[in-house]
PDB file of C-alpha atoms in Angstrom:
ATOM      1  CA  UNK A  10      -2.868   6.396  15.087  1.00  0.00           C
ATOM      2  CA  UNK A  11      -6.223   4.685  13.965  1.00  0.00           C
ATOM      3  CA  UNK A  12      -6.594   2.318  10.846  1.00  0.00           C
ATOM      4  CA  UNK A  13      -9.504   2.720   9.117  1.00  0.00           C
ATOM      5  CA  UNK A  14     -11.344  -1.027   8.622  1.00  0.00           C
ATOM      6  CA  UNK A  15     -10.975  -1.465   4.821  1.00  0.00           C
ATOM      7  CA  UNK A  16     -13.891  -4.219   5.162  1.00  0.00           C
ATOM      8  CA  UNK A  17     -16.486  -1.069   5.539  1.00  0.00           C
ATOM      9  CA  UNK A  18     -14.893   1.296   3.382  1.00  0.00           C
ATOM     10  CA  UNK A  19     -16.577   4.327   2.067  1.00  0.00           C
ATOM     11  CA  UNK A  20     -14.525   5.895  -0.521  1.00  0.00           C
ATOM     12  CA  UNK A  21     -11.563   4.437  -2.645  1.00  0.00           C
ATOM     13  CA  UNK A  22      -9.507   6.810  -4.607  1.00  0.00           C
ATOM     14  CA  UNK A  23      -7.120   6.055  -6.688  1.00  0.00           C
ATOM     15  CA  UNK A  24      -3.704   7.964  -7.310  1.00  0.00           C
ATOM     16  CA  UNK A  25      -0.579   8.240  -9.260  1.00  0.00           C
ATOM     17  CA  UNK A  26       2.308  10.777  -8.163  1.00  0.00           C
ATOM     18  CA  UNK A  27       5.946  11.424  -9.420  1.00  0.00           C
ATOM     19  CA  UNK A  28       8.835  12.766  -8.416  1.00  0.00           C
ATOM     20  CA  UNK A  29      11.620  13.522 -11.078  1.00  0.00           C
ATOM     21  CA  UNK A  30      15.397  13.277 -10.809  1.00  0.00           C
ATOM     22  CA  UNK A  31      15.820  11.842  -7.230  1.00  0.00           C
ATOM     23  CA  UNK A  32      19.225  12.284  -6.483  1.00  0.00           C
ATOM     24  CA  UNK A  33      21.855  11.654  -3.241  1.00  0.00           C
ATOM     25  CA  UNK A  34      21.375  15.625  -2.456  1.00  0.00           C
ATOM     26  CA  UNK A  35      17.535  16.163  -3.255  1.00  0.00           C
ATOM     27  CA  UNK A  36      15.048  16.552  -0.474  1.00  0.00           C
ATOM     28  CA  UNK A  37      16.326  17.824   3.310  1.00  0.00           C
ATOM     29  CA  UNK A  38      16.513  14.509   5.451  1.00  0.00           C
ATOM     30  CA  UNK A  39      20.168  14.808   6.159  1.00  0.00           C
ATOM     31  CA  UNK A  40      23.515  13.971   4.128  1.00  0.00           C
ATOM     32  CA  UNK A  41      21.203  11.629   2.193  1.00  0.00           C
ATOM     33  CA  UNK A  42      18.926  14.027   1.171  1.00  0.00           C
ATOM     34  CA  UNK A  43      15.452  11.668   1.603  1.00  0.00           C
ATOM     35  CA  UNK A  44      12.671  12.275  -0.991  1.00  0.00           C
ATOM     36  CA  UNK A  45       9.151  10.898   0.625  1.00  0.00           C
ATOM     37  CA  UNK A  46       7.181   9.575  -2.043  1.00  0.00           C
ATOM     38  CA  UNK A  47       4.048   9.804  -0.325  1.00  0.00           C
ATOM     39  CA  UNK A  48       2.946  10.120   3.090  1.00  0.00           C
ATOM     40  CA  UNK A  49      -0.460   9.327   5.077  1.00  0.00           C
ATOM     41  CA  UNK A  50      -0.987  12.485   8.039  1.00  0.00           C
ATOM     42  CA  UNK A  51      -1.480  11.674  10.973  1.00  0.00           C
ATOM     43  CA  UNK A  52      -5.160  12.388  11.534  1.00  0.00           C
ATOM     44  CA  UNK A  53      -6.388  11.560   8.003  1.00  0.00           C
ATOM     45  CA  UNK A  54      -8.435   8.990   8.676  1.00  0.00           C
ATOM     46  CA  UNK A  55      -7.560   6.483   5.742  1.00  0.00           C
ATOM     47  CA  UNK A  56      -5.030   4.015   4.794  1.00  0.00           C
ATOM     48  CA  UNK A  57      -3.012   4.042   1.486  1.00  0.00           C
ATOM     49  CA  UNK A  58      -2.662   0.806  -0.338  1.00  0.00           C
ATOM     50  CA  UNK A  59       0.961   1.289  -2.284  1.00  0.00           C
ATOM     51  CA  UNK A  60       0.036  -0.805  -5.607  1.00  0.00           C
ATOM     52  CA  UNK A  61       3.380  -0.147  -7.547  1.00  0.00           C
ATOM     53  CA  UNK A  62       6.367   2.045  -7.761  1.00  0.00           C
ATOM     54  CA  UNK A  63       8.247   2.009 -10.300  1.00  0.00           C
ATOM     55  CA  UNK A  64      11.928   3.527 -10.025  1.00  0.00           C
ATOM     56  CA  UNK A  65      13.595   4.777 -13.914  1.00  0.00           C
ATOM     57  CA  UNK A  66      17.351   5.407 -14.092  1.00  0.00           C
ATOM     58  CA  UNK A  67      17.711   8.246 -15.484  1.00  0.00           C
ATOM     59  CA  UNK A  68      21.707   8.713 -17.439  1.00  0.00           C
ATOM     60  CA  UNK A  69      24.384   6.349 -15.672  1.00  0.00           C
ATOM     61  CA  UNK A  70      23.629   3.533 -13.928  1.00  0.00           C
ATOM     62  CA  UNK A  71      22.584   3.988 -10.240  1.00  0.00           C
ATOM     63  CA  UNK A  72      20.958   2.229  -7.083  1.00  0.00           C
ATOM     64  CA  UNK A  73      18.137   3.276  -5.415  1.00  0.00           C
ATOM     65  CA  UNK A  74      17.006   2.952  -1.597  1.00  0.00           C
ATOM     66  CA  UNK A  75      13.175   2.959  -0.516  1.00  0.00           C
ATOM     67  CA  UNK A  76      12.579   3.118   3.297  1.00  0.00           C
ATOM     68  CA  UNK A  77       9.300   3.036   5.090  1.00  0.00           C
ATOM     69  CA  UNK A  78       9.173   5.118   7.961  1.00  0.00           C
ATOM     70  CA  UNK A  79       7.162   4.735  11.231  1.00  0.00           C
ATOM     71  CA  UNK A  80       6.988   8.391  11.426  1.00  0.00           C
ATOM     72  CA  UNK A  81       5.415  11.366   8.784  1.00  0.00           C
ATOM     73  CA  UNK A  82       8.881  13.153   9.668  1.00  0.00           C
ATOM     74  CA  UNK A  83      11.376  10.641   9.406  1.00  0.00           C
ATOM     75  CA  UNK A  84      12.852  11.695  12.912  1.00  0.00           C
ATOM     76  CA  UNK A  85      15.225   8.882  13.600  1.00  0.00           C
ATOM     77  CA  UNK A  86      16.769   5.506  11.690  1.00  0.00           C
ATOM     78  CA  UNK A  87      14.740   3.293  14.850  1.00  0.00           C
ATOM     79  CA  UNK A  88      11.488   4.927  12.743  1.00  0.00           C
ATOM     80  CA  UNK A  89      12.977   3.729  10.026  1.00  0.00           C
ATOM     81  CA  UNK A  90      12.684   0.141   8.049  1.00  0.00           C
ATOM     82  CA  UNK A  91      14.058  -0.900   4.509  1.00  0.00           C
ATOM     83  CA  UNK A  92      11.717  -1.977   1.513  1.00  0.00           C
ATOM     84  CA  UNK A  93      15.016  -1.945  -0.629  1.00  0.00           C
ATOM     85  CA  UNK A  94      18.188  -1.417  -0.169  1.00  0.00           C
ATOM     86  CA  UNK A  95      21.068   0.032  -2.843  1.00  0.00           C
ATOM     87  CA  UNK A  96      18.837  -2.063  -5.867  1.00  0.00           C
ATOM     88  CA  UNK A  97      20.594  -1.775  -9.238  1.00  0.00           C
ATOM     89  CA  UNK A  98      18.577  -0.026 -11.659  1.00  0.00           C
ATOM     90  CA  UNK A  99      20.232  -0.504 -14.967  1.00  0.00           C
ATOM     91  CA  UNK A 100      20.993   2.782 -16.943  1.00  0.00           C
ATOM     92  CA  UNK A 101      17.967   3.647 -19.065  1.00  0.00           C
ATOM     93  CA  UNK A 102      15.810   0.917 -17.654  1.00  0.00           C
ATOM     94  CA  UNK A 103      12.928   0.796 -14.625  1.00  0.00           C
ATOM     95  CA  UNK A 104      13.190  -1.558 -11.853  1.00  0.00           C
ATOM     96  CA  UNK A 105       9.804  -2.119 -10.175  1.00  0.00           C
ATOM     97  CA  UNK A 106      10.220  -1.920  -6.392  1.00  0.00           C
ATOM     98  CA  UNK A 107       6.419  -2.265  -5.516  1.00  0.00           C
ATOM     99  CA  UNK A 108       3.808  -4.183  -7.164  1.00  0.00           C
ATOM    100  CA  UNK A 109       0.280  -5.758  -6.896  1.00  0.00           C
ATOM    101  CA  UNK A 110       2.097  -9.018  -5.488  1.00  0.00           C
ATOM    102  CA  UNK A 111       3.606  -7.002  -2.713  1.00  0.00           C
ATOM    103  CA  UNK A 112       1.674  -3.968  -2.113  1.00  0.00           C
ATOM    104  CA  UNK A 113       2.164  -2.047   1.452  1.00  0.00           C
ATOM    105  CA  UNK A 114      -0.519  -0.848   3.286  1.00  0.00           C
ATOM    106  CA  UNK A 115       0.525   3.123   4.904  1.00  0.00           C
ATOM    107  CA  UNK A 116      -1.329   3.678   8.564  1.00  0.00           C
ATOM    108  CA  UNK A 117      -1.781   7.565   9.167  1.00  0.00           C
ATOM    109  CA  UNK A 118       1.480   9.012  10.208  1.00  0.00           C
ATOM    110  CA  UNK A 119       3.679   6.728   7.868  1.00  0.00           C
ATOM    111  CA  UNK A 120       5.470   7.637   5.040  1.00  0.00           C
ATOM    112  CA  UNK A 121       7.912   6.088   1.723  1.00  0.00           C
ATOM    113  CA  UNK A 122      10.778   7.646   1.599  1.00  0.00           C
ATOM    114  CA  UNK A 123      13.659   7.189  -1.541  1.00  0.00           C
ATOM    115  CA  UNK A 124      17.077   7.854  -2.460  1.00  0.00           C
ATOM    116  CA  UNK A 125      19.851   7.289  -5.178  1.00  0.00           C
ATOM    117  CA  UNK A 126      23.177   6.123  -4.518  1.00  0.00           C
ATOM    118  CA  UNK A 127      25.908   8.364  -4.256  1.00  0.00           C
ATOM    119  CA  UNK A 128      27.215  10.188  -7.139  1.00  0.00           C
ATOM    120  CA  UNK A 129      25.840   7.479  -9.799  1.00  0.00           C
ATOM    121  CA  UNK A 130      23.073   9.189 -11.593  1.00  0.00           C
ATOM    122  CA  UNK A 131      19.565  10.376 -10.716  1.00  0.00           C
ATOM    123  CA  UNK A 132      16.669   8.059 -10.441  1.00  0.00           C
ATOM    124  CA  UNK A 133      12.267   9.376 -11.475  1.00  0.00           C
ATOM    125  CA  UNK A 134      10.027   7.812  -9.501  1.00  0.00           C
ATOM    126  CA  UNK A 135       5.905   6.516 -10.320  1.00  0.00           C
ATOM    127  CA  UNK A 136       3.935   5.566  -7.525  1.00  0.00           C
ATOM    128  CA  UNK A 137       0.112   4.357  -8.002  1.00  0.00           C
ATOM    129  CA  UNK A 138      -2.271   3.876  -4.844  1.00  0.00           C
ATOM    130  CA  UNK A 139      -5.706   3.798  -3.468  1.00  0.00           C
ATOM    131  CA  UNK A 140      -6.557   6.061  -0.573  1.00  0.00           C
ATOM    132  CA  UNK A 141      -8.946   4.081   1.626  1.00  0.00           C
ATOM    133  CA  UNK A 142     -11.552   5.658   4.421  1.00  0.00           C
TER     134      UNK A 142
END
């Protein structure tokens, strides 16, 4: 797994992605159905800078979970480490999870992975980075 040094850096791209109506069963990662948000491969030569994401309850009231995982695949909980964990996100309102003030930096083969809580709504997701090489 190489990091790319961001002092000689070549190319900075920036990105936004989405993912709508994140809920306890969406994605296949087991019972708690894992969404990844985005994910750096393993041989891609840069390093994402996670500026913001921004979480948006969507109906009732609900929690949300955001992991960062050690591994592209999410293989096992010791990959796993917690950003967030159950964070009230008030019905009809956005609870900012990353920002500027506490960006993460994403080596090649990591990945941000989110879910809601249990049967209390579904949450949309907005995630803004810069892909570094």
């Amino acid at each position: 797994m190489a990091a790319p040094n961001i002092v000689n850096v070549t190319t900075i791209t920036g990105v936004t992605t989405f993912h709508a109506g994140i809920a306890v069963t969406t994605g296949g990662k087991g019972v708690l159905g894992i969404t990844t948000v985005v994910s750096n491969a393993a041989s891609s030569g840069k390093v994402l800078k996670i500026n913001s994401l921004v979480a948006a309850s969507i109906g009732a009231t609900t929690g949300v979970t955001l992991q960062y995982f050690n591994d592209i695949n999410h293989a096992s909980a010791a990959s796993t480490v917690s950003i967030g964990m159950t964070m009230a996100v008030p019905t009809f309102s956005t609870l900012a999870i990353i920002t500027k003030d506490n960006s993460v930096y994403l080596e090649e083969n990591t990945s941000l992975g989110i879910f809601a809580q249990p049967n209390a709504g579904t949450i949309d997701v907005v995630c803004s980075f810069e892909e570094i090489s």
